[in-house]
PDB file of C-alpha atoms in Angstrom:
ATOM      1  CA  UNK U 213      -2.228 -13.048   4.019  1.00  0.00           C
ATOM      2  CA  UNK U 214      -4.395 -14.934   6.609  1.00  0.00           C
ATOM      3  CA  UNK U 215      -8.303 -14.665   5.922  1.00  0.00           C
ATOM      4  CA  UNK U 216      -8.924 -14.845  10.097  1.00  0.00           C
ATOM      5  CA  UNK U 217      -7.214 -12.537  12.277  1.00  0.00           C
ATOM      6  CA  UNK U 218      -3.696 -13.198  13.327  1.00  0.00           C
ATOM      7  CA  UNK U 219      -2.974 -14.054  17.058  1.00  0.00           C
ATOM      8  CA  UNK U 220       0.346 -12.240  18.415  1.00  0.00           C
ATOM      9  CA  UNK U 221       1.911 -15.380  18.675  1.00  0.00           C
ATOM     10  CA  UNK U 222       1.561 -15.803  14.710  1.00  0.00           C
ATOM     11  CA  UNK U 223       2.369 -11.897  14.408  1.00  0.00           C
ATOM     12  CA  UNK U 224       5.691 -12.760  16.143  1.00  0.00           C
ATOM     13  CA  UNK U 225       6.559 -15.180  13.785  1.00  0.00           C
ATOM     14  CA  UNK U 226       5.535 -12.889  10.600  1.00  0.00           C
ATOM     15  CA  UNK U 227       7.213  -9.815  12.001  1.00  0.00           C
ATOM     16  CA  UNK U 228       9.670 -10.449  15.457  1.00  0.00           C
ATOM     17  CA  UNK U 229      10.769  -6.498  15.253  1.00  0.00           C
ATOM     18  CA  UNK U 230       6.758  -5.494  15.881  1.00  0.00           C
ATOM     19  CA  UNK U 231       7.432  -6.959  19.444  1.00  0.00           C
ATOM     20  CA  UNK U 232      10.881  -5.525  20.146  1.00  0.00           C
ATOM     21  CA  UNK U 233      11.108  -4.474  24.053  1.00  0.00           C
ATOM     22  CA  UNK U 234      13.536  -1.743  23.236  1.00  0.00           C
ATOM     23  CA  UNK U 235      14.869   0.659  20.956  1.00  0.00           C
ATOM     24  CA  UNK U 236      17.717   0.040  18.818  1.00  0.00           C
ATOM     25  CA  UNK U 237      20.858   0.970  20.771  1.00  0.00           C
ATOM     26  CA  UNK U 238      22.119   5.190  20.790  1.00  0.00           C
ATOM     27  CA  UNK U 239      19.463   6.351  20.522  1.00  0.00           C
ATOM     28  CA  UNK U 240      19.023  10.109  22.387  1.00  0.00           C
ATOM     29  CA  UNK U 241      17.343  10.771  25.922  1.00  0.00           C
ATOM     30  CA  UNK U 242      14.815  12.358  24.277  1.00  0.00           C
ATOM     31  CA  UNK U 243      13.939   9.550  21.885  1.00  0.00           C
ATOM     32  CA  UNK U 244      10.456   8.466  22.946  1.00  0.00           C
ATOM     33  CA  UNK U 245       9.998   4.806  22.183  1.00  0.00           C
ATOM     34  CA  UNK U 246       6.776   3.165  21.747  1.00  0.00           C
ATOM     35  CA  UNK U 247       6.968  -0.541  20.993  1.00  0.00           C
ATOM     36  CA  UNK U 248       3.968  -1.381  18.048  1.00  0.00           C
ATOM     37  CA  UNK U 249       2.785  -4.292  19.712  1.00  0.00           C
ATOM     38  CA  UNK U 250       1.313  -1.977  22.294  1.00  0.00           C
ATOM     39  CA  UNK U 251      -1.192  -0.778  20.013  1.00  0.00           C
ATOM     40  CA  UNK U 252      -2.539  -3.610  18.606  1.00  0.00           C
ATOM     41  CA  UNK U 253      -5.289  -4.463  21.150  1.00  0.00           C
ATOM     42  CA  UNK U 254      -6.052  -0.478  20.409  1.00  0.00           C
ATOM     43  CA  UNK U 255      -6.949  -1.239  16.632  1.00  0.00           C
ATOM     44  CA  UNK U 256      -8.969  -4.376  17.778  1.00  0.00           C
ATOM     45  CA  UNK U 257     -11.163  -2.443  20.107  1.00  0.00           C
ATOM     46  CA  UNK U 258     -11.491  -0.052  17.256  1.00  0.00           C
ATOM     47  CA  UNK U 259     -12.882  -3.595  15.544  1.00  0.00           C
ATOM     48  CA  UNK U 260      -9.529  -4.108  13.285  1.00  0.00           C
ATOM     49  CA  UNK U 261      -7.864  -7.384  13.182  1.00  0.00           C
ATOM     50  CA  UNK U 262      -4.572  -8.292  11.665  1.00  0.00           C
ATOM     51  CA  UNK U 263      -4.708 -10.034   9.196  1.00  0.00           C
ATOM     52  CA  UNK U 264      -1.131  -9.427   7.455  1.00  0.00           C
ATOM     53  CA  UNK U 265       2.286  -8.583   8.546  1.00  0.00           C
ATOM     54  CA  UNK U 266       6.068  -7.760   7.531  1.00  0.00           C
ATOM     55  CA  UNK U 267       9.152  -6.240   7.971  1.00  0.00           C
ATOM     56  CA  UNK U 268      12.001  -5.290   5.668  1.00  0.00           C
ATOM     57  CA  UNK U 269      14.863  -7.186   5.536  1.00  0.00           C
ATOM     58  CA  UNK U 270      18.395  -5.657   7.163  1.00  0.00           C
ATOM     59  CA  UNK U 271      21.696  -5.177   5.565  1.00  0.00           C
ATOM     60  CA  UNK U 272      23.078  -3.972   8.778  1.00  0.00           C
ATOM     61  CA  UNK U 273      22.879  -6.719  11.262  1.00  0.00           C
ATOM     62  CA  UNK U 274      22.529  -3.712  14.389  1.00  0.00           C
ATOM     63  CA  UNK U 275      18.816  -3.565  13.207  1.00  0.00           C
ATOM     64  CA  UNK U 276      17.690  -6.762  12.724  1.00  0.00           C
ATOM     65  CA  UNK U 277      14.415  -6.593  15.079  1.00  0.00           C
ATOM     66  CA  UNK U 278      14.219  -2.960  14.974  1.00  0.00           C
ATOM     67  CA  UNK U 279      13.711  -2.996  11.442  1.00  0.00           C
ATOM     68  CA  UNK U 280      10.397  -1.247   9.584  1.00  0.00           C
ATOM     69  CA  UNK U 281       7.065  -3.368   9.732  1.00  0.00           C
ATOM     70  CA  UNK U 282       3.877  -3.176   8.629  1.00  0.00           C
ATOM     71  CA  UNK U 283       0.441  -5.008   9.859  1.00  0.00           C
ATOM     72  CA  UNK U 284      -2.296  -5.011   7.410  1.00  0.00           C
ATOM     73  CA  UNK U 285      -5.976  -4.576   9.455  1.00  0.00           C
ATOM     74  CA  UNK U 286      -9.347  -5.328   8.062  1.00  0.00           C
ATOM     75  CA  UNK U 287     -12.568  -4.167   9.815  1.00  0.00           C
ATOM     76  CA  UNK U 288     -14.634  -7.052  11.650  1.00  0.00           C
ATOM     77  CA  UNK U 289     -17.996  -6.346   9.257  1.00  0.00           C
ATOM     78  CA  UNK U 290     -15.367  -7.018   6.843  1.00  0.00           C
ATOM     79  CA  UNK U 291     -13.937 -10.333   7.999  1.00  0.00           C
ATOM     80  CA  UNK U 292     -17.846 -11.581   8.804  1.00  0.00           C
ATOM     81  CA  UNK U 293     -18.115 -11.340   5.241  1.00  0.00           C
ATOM     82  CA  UNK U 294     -15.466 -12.312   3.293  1.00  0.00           C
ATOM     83  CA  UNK U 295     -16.956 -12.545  -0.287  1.00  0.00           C
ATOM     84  CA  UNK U 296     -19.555 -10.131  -0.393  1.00  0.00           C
ATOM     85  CA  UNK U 297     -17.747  -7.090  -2.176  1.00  0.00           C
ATOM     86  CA  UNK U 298     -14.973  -7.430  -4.760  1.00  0.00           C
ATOM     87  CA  UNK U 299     -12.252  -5.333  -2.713  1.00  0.00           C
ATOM     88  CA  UNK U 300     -11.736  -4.313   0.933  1.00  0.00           C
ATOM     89  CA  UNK U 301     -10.811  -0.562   2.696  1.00  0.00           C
ATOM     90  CA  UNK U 302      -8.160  -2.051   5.053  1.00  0.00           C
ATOM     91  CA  UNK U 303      -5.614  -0.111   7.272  1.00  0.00           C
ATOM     92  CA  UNK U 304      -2.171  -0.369   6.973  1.00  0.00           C
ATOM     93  CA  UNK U 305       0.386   0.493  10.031  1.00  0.00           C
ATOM     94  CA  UNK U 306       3.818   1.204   9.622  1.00  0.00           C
ATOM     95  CA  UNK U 307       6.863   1.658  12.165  1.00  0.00           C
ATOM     96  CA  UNK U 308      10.036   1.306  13.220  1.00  0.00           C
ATOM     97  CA  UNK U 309      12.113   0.857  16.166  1.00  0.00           C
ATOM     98  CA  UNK U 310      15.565   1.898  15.102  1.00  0.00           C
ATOM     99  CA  UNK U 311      14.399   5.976  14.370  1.00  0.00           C
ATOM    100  CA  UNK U 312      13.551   5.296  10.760  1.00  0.00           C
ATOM    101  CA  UNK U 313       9.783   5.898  11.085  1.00  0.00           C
ATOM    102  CA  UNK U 314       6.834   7.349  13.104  1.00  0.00           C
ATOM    103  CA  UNK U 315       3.376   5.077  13.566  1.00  0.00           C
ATOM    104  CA  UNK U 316       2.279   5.930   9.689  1.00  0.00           C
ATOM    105  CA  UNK U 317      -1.354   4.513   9.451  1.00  0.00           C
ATOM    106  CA  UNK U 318      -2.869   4.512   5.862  1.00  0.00           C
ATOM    107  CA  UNK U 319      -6.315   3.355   4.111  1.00  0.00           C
ATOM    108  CA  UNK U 320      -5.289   0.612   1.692  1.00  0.00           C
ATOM    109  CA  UNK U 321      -7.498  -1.543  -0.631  1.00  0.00           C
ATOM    110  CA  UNK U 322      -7.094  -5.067  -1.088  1.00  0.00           C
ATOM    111  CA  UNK U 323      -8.494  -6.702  -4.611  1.00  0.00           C
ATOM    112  CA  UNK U 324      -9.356 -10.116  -3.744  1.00  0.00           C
ATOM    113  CA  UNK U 325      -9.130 -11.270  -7.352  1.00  0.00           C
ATOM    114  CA  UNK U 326      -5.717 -10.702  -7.292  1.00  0.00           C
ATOM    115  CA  UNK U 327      -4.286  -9.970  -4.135  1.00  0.00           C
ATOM    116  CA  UNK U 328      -3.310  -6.533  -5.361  1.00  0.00           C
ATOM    117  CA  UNK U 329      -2.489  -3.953  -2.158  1.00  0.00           C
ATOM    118  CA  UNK U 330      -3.170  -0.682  -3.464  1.00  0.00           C
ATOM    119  CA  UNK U 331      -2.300   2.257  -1.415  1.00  0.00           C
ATOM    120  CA  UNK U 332      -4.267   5.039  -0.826  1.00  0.00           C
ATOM    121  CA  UNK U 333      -2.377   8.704  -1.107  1.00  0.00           C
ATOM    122  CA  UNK U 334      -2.735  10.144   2.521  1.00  0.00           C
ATOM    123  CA  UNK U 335      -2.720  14.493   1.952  1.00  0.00           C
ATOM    124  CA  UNK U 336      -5.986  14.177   3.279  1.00  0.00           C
ATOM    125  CA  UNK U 337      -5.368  12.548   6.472  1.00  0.00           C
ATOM    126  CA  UNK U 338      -3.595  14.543   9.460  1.00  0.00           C
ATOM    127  CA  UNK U 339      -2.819  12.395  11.416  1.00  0.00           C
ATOM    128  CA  UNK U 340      -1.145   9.992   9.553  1.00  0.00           C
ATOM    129  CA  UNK U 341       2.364  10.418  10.839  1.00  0.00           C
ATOM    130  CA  UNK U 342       2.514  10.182  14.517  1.00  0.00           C
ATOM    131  CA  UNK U 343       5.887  10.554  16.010  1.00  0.00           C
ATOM    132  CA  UNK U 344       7.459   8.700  19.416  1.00  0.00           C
ATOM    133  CA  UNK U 345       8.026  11.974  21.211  1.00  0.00           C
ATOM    134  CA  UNK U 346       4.702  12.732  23.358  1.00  0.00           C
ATOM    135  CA  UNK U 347       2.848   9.349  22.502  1.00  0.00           C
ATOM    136  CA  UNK U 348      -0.446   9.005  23.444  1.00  0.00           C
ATOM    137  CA  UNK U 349      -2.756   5.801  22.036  1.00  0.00           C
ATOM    138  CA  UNK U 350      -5.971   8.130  21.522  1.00  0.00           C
ATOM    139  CA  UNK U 351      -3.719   9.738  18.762  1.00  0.00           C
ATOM    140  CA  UNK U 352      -3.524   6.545  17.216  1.00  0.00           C
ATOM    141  CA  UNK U 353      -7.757   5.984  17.582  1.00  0.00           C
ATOM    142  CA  UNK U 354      -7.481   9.692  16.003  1.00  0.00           C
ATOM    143  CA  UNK U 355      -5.815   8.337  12.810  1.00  0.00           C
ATOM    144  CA  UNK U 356      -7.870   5.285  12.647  1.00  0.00           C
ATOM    145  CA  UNK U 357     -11.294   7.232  12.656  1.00  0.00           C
ATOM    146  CA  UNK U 358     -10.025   9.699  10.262  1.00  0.00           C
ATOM    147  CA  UNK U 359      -9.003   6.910   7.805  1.00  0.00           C
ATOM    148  CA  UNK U 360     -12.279   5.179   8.177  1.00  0.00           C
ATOM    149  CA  UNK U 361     -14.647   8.710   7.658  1.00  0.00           C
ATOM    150  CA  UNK U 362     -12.330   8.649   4.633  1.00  0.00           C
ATOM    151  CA  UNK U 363     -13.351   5.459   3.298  1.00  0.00           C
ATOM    152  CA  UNK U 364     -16.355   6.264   1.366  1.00  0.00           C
ATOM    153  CA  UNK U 365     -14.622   9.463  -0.591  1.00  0.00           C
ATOM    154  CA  UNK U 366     -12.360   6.674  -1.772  1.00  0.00           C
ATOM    155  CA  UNK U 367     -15.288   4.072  -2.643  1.00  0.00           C
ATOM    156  CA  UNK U 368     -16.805   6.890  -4.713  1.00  0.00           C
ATOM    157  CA  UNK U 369     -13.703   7.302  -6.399  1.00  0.00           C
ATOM    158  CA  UNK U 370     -13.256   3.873  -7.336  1.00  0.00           C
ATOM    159  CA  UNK U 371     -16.136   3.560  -8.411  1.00  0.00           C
ATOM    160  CA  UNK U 372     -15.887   6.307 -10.916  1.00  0.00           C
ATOM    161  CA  UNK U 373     -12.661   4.445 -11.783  1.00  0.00           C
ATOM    162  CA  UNK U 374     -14.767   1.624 -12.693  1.00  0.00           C
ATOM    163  CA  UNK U 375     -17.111   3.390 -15.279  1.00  0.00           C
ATOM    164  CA  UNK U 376     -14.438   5.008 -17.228  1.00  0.00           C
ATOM    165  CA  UNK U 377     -13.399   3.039 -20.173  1.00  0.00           C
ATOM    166  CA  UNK U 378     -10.145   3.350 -21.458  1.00  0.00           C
ATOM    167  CA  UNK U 379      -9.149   2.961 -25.432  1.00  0.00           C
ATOM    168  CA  UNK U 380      -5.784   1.207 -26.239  1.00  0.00           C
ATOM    169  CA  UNK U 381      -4.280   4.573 -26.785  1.00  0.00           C
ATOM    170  CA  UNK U 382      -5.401   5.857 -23.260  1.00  0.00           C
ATOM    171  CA  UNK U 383      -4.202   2.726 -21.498  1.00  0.00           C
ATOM    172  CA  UNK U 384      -0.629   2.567 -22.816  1.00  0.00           C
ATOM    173  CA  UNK U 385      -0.916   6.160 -22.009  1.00  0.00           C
ATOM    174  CA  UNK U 386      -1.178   5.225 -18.565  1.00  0.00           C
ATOM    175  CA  UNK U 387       1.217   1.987 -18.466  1.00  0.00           C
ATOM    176  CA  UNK U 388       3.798   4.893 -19.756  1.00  0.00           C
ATOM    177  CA  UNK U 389       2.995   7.239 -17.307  1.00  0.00           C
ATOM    178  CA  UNK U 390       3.703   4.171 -14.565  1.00  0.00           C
ATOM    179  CA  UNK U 391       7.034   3.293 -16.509  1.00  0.00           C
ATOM    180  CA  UNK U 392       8.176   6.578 -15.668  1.00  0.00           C
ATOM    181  CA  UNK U 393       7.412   6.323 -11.867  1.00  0.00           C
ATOM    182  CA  UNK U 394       8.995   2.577 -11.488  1.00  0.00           C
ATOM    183  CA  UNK U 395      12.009   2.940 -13.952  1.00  0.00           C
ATOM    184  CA  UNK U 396      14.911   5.310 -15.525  1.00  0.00           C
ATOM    185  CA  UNK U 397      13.611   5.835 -18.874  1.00  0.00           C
ATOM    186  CA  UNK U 398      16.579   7.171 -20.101  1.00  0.00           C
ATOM    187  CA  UNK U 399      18.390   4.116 -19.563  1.00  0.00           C
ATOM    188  CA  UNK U 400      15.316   1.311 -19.917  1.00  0.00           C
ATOM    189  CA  UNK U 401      13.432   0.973 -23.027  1.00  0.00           C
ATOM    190  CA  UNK U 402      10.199  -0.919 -21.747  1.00  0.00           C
ATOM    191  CA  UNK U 403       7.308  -1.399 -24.331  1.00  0.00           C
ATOM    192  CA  UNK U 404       3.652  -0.027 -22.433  1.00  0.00           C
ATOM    193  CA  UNK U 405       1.962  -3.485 -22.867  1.00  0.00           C
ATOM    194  CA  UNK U 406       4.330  -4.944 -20.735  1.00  0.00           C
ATOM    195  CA  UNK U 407       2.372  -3.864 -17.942  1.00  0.00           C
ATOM    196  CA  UNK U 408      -0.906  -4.180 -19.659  1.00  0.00           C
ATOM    197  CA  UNK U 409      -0.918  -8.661 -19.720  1.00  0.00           C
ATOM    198  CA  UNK U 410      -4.385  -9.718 -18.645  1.00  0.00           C
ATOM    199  CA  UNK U 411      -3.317 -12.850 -16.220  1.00  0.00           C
ATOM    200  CA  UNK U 412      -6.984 -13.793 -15.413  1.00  0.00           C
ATOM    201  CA  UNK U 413     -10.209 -13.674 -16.654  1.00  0.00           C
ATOM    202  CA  UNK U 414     -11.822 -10.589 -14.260  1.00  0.00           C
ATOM    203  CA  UNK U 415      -8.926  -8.325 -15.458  1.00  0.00           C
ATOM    204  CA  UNK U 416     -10.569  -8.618 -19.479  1.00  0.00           C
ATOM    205  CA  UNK U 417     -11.985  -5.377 -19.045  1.00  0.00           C
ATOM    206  CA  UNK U 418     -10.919  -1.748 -20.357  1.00  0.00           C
ATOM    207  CA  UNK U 419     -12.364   0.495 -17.121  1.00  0.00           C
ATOM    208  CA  UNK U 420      -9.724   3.021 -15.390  1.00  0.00           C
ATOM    209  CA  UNK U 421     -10.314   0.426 -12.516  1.00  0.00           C
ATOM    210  CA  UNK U 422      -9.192  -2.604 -14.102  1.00  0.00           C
ATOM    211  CA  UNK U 423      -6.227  -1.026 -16.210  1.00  0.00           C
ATOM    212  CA  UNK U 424      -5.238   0.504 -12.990  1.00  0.00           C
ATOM    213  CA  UNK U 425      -4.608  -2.887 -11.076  1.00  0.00           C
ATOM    214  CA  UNK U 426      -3.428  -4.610 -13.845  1.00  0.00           C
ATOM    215  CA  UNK U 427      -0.529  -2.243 -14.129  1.00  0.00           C
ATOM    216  CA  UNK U 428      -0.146  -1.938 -10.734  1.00  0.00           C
ATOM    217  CA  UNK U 429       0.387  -5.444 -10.268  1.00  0.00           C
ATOM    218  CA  UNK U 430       2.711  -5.483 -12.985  1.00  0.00           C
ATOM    219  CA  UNK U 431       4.996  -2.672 -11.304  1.00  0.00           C
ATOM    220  CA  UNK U 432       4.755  -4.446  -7.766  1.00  0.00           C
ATOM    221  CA  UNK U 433       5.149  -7.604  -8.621  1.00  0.00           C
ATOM    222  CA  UNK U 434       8.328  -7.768 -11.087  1.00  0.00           C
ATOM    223  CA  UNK U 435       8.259  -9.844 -14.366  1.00  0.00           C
ATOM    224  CA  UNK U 436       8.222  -6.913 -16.761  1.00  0.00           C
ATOM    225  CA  UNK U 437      10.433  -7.505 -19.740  1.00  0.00           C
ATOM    226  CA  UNK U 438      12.569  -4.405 -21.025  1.00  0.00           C
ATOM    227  CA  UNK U 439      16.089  -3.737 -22.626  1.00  0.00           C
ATOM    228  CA  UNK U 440      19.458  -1.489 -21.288  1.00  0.00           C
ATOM    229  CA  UNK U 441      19.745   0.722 -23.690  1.00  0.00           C
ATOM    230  CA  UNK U 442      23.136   1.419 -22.793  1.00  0.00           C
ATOM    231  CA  UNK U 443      24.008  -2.687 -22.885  1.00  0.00           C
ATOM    232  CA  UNK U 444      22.061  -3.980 -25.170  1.00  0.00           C
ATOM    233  CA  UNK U 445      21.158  -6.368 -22.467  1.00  0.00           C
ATOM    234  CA  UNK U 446      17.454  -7.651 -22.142  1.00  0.00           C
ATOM    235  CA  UNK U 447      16.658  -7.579 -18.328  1.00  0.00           C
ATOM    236  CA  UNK U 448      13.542  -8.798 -16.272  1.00  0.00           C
ATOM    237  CA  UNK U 449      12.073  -6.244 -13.497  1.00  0.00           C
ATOM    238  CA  UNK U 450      12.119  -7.425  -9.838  1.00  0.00           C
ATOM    239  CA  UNK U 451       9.427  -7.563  -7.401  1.00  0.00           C
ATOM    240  CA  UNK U 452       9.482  -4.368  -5.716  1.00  0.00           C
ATOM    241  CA  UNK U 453       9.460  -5.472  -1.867  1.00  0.00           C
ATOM    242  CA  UNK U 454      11.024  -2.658  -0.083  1.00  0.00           C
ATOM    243  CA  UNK U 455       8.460  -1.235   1.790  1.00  0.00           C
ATOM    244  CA  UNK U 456       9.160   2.676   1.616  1.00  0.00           C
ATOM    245  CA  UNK U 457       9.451   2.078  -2.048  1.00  0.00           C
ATOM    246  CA  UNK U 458       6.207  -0.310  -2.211  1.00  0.00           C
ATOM    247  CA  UNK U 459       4.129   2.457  -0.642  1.00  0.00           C
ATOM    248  CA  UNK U 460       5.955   5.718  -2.512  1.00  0.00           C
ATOM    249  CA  UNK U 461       5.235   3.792  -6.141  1.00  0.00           C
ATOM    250  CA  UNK U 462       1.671   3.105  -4.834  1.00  0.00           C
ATOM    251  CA  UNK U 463       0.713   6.759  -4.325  1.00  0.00           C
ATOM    252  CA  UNK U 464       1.695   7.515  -7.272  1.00  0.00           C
ATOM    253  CA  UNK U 465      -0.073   5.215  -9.300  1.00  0.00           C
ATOM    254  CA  UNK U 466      -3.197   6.395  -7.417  1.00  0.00           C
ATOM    255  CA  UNK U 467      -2.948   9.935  -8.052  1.00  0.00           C
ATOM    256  CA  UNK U 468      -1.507   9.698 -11.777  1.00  0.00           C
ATOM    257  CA  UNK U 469      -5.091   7.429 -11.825  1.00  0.00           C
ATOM    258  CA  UNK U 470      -7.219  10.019 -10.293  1.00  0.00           C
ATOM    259  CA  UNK U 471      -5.344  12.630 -13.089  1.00  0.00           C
ATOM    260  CA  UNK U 472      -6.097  10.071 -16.035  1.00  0.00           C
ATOM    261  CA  UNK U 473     -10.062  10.194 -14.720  1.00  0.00           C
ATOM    262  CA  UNK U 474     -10.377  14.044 -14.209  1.00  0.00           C
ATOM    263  CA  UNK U 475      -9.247  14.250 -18.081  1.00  0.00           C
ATOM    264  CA  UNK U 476     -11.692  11.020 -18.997  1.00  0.00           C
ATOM    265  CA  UNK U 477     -14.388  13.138 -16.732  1.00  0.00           C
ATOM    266  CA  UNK U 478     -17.311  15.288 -18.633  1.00  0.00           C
ATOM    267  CA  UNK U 479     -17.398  16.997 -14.848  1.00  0.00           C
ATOM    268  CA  UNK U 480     -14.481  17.321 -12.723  1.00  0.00           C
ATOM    269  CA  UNK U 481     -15.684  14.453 -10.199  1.00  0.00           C
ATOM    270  CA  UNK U 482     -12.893  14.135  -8.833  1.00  0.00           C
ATOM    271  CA  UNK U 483     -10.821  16.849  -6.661  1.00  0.00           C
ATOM    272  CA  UNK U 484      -6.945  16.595  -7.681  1.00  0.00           C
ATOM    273  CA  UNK U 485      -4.910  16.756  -4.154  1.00  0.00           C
ATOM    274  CA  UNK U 486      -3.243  20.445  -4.216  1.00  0.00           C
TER     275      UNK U 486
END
């Protein structure tokens, strides 16, 4: 991830599919297509730079540079001051050119520490999803002032994240509660500190917060050591970089989080998503 904005020439070379000039062949009449590069000058008048971007890799050669992609935005007040808070709100755009997804836009938070990209659960937003068919771009300067208005509902949460503490019991509590999400228990035998390694000396702590990313990190990025129980076999987890599944594990994590700090909570602070 760049710490200046990314021209379009360097976007290219991260991501060729963002700048596909067409749609992935048979697609219908009525399929509306909308290349993403045509929105990126609308997220930088909104004062959002890129700053990161990908696409998935194909197993079908027909949709190599329609693929899924992603560009990672973060607010100019943000990039002006790259150090002064611990982690950023950034926005996160997703699409596709070959019918697999609408412009998704979601509030993410980047942990400079570690380089963690934790993904906000959207229910709240709606206009997150915005399909091809009847495209306008003030639907996508909808989404990105409802993300931002969001912002500070999420900063309170985190930081009531960061004054729970969390006994040993509690946090291998949680690392279960994440083993379930990321793999098939009934198959995997995974021991909860696995995902509970403190790889640096900011991560020390026992708050919600810092349990949270340290677990995430260890779901995301791969490494976590487990057995088949049907082989016998020892096995090592993979880094998870599939981007539907990236985002789906990341929502989770969030709002089995948010459940762990209603429970921790003397008040209900925090509004579980219905």
């Amino acid at each position: 991830m760049s710490v200046n904005p990314l021209t379009d020439v360097q976007l290219r070379d991260a991501a060729p599919s963002i700048f596909s000039e067409t749609p992935i062949e048979g697609v219908s009449d009525k399929y509306a297509f909308v290349p993403t590069y045509s929105v990126l000058d609308t997220f930088r008048n909104a004062g959002y730079y890129p700053i990161m971007a990908s696409e998935s890799k194909v197993r079908n050669q027909e949709n190599l540079g329609y693929q899924k992609h992603i560009i990672q935005f973060r607010s100019l007040d943000n990039l002006l001051r790259p150090n002064a808070v611990d982690e950023y709100a950034d926005i996160v755009l997703t699409n596709s050119h070959n019918r697999t997804s609408s412009f998704k836009v979601d509030l993410a938070y980047w942990r400079l520490v570690c380089g963690n990209m934790l993904i906000v659960p959207s229910q709240t937003f709606v206009s997150n999803s915005i399909i091809h068919s009847g495209f306008q771009k003030k639907k996508i300067i909808h989404a990105i002032d409802e993300v931002t208005h969001y912002i500070p509902t999420v900063d309170e949460e985190i930081d009531v994240f960061k004054q729970i503490q969390l006994s040993a019991r509690e946090q291998r509590s949680l690392a279960n509660a994440a083993i379930d999400l990321r793999f098939d228990t009934q198959k995997h035998d995974i021991h909860p500190d696995e995902l509970l390694t403190i790889h640096r000396y900011e991560d020390g702590d026992s708050s919600l917060w810092t349990i949270f990313n340290r677990i995430q990190e260890a779901i995301i990025r791969g490494g976590i050591k487990g057995k088949n129980i049907e082989t016998g076999r020892n096995f090592t987890s993979k880094a998870i970089k599939a981007i539907d599944a990236n985002f789906s594990l990341n929502k989770e994590l969030w709002e089995t989080v948010k459940t762990m700090a209603s429970l921790k909570s003397p008040e209900p602070t925090i509004a579980l998503a219905a």
